mmCIF file of C-alpha atoms in Angstrom:
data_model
loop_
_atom_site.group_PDB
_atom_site.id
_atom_site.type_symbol
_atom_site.label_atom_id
_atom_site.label_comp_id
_atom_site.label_asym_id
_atom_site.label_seq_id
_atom_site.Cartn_x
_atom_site.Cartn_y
_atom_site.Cartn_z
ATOM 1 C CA UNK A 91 101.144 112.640 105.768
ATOM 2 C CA UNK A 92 99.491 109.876 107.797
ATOM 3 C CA UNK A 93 101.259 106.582 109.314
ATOM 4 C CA UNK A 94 99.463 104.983 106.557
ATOM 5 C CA UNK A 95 101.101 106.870 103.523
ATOM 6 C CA UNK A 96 103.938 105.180 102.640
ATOM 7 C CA UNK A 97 105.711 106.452 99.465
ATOM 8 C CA UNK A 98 104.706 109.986 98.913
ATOM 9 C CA UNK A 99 105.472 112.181 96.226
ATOM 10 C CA UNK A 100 105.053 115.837 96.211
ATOM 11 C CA UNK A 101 104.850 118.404 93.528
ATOM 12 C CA UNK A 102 107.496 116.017 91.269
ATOM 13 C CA UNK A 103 108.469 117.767 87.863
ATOM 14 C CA UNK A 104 110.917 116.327 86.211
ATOM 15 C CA UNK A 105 112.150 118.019 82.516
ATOM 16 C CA UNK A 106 114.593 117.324 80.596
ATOM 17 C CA UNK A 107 116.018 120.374 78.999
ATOM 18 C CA UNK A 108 113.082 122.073 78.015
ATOM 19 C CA UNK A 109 110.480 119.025 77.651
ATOM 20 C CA UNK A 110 108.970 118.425 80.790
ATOM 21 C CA UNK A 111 107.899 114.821 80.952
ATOM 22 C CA UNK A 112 106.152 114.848 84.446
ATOM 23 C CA UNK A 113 104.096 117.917 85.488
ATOM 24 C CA UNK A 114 103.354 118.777 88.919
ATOM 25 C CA UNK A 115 102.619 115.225 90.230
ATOM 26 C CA UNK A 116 101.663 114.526 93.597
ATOM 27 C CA UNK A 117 101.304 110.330 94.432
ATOM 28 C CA UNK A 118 100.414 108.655 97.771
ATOM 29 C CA UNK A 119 100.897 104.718 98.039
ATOM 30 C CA UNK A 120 99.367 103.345 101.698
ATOM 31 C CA UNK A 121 101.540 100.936 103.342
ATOM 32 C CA UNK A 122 101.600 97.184 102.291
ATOM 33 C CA UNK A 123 99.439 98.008 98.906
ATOM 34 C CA UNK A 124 100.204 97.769 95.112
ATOM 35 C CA UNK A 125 99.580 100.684 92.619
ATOM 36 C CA UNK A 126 100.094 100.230 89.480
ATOM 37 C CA UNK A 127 101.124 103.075 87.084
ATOM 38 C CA UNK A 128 98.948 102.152 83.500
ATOM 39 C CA UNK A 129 99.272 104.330 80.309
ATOM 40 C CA UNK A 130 99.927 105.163 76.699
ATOM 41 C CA UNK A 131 103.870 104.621 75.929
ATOM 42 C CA UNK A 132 105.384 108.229 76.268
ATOM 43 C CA UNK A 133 102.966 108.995 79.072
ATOM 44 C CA UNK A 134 105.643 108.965 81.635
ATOM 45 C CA UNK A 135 105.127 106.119 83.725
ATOM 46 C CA UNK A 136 108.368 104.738 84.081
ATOM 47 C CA UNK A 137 109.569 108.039 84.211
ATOM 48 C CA UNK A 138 108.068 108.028 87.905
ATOM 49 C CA UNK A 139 109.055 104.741 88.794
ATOM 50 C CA UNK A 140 112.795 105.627 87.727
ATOM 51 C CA UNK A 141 112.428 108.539 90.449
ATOM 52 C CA UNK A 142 111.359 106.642 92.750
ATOM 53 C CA UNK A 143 114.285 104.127 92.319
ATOM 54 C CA UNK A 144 116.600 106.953 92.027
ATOM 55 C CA UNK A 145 117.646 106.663 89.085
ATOM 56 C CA UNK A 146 116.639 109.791 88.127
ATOM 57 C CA UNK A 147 116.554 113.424 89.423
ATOM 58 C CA UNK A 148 113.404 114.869 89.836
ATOM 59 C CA UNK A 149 114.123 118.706 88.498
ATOM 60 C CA UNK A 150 111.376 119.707 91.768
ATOM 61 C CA UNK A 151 109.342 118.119 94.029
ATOM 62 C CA UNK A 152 110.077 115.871 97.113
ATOM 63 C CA UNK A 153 109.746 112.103 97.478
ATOM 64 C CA UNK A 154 109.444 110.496 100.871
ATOM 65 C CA UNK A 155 109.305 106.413 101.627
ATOM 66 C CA UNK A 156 108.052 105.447 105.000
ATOM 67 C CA UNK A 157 108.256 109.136 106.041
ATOM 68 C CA UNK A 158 111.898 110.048 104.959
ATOM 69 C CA UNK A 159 112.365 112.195 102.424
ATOM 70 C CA UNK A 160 114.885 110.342 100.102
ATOM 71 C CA UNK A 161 114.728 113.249 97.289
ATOM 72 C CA UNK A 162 118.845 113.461 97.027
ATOM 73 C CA UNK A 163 119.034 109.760 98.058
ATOM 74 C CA UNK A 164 121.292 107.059 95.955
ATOM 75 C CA UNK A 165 118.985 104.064 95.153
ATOM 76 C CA UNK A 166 121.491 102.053 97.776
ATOM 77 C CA UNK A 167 119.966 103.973 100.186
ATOM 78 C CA UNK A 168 116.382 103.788 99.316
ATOM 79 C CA UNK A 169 115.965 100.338 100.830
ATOM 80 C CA UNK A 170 114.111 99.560 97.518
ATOM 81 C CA UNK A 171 114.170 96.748 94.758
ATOM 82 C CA UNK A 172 113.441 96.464 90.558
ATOM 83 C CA UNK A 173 112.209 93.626 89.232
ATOM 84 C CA UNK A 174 112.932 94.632 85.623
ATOM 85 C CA UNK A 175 111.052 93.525 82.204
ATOM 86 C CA UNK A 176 114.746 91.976 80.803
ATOM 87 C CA UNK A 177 115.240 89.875 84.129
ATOM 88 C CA UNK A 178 118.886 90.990 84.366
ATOM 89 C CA UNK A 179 119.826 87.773 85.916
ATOM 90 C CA UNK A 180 124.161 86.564 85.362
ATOM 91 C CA UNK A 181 123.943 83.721 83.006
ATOM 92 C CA UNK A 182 127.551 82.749 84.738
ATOM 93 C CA UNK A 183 125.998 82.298 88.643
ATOM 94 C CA UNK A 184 123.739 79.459 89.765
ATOM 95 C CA UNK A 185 120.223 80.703 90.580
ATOM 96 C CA UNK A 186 120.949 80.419 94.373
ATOM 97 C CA UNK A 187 124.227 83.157 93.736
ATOM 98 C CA UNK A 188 121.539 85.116 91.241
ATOM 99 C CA UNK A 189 119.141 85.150 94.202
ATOM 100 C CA UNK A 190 121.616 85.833 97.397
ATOM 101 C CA UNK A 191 123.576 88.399 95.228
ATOM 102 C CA UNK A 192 122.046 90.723 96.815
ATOM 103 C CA UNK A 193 122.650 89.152 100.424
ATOM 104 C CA UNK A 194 126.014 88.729 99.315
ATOM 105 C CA UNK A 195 126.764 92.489 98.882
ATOM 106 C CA UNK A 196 125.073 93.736 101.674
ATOM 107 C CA UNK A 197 127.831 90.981 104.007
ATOM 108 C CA UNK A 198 125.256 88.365 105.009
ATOM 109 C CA UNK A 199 127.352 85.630 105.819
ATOM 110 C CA UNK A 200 127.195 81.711 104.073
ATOM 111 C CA UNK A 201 124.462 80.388 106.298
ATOM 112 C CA UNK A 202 122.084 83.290 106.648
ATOM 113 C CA UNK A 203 122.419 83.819 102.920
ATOM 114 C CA UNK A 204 121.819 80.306 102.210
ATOM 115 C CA UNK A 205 118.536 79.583 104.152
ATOM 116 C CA UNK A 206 117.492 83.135 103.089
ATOM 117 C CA UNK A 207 117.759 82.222 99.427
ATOM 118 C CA UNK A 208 116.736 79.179 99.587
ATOM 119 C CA UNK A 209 112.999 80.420 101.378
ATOM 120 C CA UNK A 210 113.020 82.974 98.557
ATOM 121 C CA UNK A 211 113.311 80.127 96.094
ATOM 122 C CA UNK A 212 110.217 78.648 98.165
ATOM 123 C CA UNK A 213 108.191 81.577 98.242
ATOM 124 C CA UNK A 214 108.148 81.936 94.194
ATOM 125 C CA UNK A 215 108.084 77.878 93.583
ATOM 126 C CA UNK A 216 111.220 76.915 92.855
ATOM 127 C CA UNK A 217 112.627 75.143 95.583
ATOM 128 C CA UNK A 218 115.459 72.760 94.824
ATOM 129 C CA UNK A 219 116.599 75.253 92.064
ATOM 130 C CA UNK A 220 119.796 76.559 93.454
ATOM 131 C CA UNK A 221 122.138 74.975 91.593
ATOM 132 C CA UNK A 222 120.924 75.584 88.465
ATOM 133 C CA UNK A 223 121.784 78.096 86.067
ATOM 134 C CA UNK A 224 120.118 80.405 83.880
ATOM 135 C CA UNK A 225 119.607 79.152 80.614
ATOM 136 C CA UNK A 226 118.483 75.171 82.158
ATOM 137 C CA UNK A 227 115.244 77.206 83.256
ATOM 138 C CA UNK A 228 112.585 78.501 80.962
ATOM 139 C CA UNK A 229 111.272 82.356 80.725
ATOM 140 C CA UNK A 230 108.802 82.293 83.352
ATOM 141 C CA UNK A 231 110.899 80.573 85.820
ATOM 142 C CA UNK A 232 113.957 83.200 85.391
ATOM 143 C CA UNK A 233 111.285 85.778 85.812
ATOM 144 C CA UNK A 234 110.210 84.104 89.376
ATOM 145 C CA UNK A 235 113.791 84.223 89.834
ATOM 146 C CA UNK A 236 114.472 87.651 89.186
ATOM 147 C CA UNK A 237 111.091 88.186 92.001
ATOM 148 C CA UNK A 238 112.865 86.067 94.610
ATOM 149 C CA UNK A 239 116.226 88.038 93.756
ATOM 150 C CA UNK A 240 113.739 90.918 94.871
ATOM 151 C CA UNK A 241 111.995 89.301 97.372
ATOM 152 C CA UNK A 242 115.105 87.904 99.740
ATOM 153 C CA UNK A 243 116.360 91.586 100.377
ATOM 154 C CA UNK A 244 112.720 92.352 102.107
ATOM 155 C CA UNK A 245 112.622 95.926 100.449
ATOM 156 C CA UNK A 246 110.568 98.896 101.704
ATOM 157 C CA UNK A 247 109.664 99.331 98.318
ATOM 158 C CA UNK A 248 109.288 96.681 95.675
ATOM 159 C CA UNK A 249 109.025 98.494 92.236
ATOM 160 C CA UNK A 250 107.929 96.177 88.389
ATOM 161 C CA UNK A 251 108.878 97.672 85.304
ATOM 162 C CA UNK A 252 106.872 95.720 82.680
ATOM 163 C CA UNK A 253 107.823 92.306 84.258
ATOM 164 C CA UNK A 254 105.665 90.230 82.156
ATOM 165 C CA UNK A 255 105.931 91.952 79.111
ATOM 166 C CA UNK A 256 108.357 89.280 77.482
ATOM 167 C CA UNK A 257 106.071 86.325 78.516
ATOM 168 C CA UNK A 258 103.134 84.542 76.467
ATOM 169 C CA UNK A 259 99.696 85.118 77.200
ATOM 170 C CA UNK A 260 99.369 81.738 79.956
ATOM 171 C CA UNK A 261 102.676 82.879 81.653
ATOM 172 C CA UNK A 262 101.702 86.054 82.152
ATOM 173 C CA UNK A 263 98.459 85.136 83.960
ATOM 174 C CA UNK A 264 100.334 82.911 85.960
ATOM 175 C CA UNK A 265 102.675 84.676 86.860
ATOM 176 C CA UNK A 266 100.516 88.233 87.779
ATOM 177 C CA UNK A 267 98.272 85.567 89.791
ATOM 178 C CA UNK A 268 101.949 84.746 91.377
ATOM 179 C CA UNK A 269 102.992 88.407 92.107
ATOM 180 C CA UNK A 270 99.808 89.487 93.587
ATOM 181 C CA UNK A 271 99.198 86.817 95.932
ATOM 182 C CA UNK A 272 103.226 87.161 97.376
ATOM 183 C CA UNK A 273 102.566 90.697 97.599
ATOM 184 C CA UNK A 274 99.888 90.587 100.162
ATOM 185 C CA UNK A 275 101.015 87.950 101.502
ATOM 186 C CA UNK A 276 103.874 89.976 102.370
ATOM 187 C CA UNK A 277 102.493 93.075 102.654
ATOM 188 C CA UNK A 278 105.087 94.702 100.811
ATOM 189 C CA UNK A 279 104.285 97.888 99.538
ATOM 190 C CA UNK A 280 104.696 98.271 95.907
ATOM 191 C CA UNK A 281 104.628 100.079 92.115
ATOM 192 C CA UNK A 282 103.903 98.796 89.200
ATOM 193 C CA UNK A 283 104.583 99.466 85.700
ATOM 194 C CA UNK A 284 102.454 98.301 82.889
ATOM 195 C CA UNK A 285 100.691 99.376 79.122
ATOM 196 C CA UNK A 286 98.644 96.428 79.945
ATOM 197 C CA UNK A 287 95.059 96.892 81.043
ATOM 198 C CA UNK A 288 94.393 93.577 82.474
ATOM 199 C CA UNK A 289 97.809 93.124 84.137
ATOM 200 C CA UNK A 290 96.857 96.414 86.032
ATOM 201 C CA UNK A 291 93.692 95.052 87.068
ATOM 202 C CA UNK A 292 94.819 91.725 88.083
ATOM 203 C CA UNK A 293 97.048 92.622 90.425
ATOM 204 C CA UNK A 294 96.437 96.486 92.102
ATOM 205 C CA UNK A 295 94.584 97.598 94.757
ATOM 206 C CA UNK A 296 94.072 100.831 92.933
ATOM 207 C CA UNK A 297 95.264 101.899 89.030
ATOM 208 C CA UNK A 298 96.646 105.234 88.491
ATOM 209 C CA UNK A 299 96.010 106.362 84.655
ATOM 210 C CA UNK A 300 98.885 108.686 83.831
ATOM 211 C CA UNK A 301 98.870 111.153 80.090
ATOM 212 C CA UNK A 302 101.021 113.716 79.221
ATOM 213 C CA UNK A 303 103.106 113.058 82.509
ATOM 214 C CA UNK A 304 100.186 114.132 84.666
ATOM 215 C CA UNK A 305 98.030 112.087 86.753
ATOM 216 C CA UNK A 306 94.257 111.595 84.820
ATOM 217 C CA UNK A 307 92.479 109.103 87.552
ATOM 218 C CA UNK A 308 93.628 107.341 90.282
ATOM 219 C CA UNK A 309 90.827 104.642 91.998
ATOM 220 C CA UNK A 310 90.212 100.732 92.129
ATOM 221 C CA UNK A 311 89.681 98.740 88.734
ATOM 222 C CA UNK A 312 85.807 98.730 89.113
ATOM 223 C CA UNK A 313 85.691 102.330 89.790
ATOM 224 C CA UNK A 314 87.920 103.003 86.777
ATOM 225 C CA UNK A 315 86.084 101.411 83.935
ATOM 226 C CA UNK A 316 82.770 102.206 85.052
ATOM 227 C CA UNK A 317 83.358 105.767 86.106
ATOM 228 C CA UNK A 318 85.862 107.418 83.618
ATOM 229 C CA UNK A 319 86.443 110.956 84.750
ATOM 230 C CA UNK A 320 87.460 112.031 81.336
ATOM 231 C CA UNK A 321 86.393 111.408 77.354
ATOM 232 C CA UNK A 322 90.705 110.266 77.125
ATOM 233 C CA UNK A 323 89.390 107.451 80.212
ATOM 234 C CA UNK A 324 86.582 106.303 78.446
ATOM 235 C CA UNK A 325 88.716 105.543 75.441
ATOM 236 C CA UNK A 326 91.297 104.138 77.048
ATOM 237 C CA UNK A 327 89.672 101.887 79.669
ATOM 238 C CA UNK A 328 88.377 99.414 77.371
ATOM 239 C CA UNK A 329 86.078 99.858 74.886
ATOM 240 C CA UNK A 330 82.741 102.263 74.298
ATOM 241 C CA UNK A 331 80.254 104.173 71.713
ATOM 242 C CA UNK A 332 79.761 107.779 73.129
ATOM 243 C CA UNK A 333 76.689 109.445 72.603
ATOM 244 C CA UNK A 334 75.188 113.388 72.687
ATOM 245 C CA UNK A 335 73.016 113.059 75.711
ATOM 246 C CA UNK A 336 70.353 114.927 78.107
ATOM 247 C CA UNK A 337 70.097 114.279 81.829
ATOM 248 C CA UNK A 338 67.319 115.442 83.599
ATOM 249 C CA UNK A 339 66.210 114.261 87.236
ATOM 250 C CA UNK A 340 68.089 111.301 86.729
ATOM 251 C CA UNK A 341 66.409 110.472 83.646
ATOM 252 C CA UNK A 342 69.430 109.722 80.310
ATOM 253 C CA UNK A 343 67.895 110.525 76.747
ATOM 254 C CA UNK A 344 70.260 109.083 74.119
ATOM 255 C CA UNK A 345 68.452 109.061 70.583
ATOM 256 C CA UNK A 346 65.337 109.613 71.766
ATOM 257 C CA UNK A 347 65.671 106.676 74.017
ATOM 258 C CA UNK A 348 64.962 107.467 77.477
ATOM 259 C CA UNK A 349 66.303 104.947 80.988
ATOM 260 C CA UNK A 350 66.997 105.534 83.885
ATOM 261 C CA UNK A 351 70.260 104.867 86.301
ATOM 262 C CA UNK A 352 69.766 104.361 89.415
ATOM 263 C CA UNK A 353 72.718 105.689 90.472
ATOM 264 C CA UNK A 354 73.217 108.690 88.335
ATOM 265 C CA UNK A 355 73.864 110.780 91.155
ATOM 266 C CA UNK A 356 77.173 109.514 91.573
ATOM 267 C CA UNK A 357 78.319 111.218 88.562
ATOM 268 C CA UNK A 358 78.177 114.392 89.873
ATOM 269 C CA UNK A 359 76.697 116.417 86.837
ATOM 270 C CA UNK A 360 74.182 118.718 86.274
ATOM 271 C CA UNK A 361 70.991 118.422 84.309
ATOM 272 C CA UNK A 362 71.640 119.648 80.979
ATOM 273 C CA UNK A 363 73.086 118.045 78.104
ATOM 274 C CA UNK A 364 76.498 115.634 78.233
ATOM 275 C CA UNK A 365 78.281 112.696 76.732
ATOM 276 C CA UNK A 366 76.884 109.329 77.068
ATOM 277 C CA UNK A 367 79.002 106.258 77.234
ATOM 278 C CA UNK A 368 77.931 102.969 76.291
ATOM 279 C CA UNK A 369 80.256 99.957 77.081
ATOM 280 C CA UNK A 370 79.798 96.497 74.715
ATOM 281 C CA UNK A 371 78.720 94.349 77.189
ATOM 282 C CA UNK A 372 75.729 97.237 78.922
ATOM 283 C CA UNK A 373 73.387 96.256 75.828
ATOM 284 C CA UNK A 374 70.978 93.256 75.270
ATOM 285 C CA UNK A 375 69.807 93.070 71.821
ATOM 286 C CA UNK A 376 65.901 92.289 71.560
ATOM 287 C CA UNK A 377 63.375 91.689 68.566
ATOM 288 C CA UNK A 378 60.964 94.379 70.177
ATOM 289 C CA UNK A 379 61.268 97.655 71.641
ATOM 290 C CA UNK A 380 60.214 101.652 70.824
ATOM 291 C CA UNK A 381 61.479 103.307 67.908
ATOM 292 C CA UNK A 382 64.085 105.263 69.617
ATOM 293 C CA UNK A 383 65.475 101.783 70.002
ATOM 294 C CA UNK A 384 65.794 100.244 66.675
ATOM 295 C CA UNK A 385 69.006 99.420 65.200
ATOM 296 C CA UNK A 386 70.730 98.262 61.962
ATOM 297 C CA UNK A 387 73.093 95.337 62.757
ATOM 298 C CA UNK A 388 76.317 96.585 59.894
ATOM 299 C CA UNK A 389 78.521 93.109 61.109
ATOM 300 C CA UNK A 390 78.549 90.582 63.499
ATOM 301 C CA UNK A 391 81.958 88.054 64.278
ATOM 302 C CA UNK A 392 81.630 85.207 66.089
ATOM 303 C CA UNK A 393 84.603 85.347 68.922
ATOM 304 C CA UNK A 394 83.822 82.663 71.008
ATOM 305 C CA UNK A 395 82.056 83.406 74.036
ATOM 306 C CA UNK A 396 80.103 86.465 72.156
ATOM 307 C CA UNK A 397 79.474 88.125 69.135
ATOM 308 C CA UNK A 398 81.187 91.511 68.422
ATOM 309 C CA UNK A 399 78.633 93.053 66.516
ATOM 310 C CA UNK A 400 78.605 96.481 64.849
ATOM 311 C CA UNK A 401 75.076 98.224 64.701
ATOM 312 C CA UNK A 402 74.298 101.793 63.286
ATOM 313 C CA UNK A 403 71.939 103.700 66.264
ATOM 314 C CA UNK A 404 70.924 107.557 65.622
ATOM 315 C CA UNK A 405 73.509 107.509 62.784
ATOM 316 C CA UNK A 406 76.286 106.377 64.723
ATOM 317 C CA UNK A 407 78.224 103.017 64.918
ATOM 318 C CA UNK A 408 77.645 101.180 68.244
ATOM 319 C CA UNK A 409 79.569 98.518 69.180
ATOM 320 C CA UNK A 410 77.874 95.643 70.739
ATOM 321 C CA UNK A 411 79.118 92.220 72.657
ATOM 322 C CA UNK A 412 76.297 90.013 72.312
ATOM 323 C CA UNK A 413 75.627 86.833 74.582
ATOM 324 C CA UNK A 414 75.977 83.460 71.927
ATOM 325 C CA UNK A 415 72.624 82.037 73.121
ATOM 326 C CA UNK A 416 70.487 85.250 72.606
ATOM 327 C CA UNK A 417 71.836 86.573 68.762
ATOM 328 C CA UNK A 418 70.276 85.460 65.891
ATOM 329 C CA UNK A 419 73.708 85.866 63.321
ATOM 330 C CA UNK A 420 71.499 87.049 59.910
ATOM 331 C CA UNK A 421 69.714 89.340 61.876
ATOM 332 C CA UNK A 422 69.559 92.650 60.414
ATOM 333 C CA UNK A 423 67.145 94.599 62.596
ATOM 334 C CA UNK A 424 66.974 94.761 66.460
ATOM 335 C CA UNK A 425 66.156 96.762 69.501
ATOM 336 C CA UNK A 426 68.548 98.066 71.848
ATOM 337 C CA UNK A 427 68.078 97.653 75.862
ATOM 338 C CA UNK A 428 70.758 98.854 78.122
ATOM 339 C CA UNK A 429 71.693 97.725 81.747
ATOM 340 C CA UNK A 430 73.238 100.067 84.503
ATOM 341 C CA UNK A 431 76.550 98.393 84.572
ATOM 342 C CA UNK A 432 78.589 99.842 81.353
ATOM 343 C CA UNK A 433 77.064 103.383 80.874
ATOM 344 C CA UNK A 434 78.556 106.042 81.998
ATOM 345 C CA UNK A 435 78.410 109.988 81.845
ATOM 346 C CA UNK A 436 80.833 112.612 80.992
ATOM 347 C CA UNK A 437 80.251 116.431 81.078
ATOM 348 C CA UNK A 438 80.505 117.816 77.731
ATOM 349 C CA UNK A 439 82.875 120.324 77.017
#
């Protein structure tokens, strides 16, 4: 391990009885960064951040935070905090006892504990909300709560599980936008939990893809959605049409229709046939092109700031997110042209 790797896990498998929900995973988180753990529900996510917390067992495998291993470790002794989806706050205690709880169990005496909990308050916006109590304070403010509860222990490790997910959609953007800019700030390093595609994005410095309890990709947003290792990827990073293809010299044949990707190199594969995958927003719907390019618009819905459009292409469906300005909506004929950003190859198995 380097200085720089932080929490470390090594060859975790954790089973229970005979189903083993995490397989073989190894994990490294650099110092001061934020990971976030994305997935199907059953993929075993929160499975890992549950070991992590110690509050569960891995049945093998070693974990280590900031070079300790803290395998047989109680989660007292991790030097670790949850901020959990339900906030878990005591409706009885003020928000200042909520927040120095922590503080006040560890023996940090009236003053300390005070001006601690009252910077943590700061930190997360709420200043001047000590004496209050829970249910004075709405949803998102008892989350920032349950963050500063987190925050005023200065953790190691700061683990989410789901934080947001019992927020609307404005609160939840507010409140990622809140958690990602404290945690650099800080510097604090940290795991996240989340179903949530764009909560993942918004606040990680890389995304780690999880299925079946193993590991499929681990690599930064961009990277992610616009080089899928995996047909599972493709599918679940967003949306995309995949396609029989042919590479040759750089060259992509899809239906006939032949471009070329300047960067095709990156995807590592060699010339032959493979899958082709074609994200909404990588095609530009013209009036003229070659044959191999024609296309039979099926539906088109108006969503704002583009049209979702369906189009039949070499006998397939194609899904298309056309600009507002450039569709004509009782079109029923056009000609596809595709960009570099949004397609993407996968070998085919």
């Amino acid at each position: 391990m380097s200085n720089t790797d932080f929490l470390v896990l090594k060859n975790i498998t954790k089973a229970f009885g005979k189903t083993v929900v995490i397989d073989n995973l190894d994990l490294t988180i650099k110092r001061g960064t934020m990971v976030t753990l994305l997935g199907p529900s059953g993929c075993g996510k929160t499975t890992v951040l549950r070991l992590v917390a110690g509050l569960e067992s891995p049945t093998s495998g070693q974990i280590f935070i900031d070079g300790e291993d803290v395998t047989k470790s109680s989660i007292q002794n991790r030097d670790i905090c949850i901020v959990f989806q339900s906030y878990a706050l005591f409706p009885h205690m003020s928000i200042g006892d909520n927040v120095g709880y922590g503080l006040r169990m560890q023996g940090i005496g009236g003053e300390e504990r005070k001006q601690r909990v009252k910077e943590a308050l700061e930190l997360v916006d709420l200043a001047g909300f000590e004496d209050r109590y829970v249910d004075q304070i709405s949803g998102g403010q008892q989350q920032r709560v349950a963050l500063a509860r987190a925050l005023v222990l200065k953790p190691k490790v700061l683990l989410f599980d789901e934080p947001l997910s019992n927020l609307d959609a404005n609160l939840r953007r507010s409140m990622r936008e809140k958690i990602r800019e404290l945690q650099q700030r800080l510097g604090i390093t940290s795991l996240y939990v989340t179903h949530d595609q764009t909560e993942a994005f918004a606040v990680s410095d890389e995304v780690i893809v999880m299925h079946k309890g193993k590991i499929m990709q681990k690599a930064p947003a961009k990277e992610l959605y616009l080089r899928p290792n995996s047909l599972f990827l493709a599918n679940f990073m967003g949306e995309s049409s995949i396609f029989d293809g042919q590479l040759a010299q750089n060259r992509i044949t899809v239906n006939g229709y032949t471009f070329t990707l300047p960067d095709t190199q990156q995807f590592g594969l060699p010339d032959g046939d493979c899958l082709v995958g074609i994200r909404p927003e990588a095609i530009t719907l013209k009036t003229d092109g070659e044959p191999s390019q024609r296309c039979r618009i099926k539906s088109a819905v108006y969503m704002g700031n583009h049209w979702e459009i369906v189009a039949e292409w070499g006998g397939k469906d194609l899904l298309i997110n056309a600009n507002p300005d450039n569709f004509i909506p009782d079109l029923t004929e056009a000609y596809i042209h595709l960009a570099e950003h949004g397609v993407f190859l996968l070998k085919k198995e």
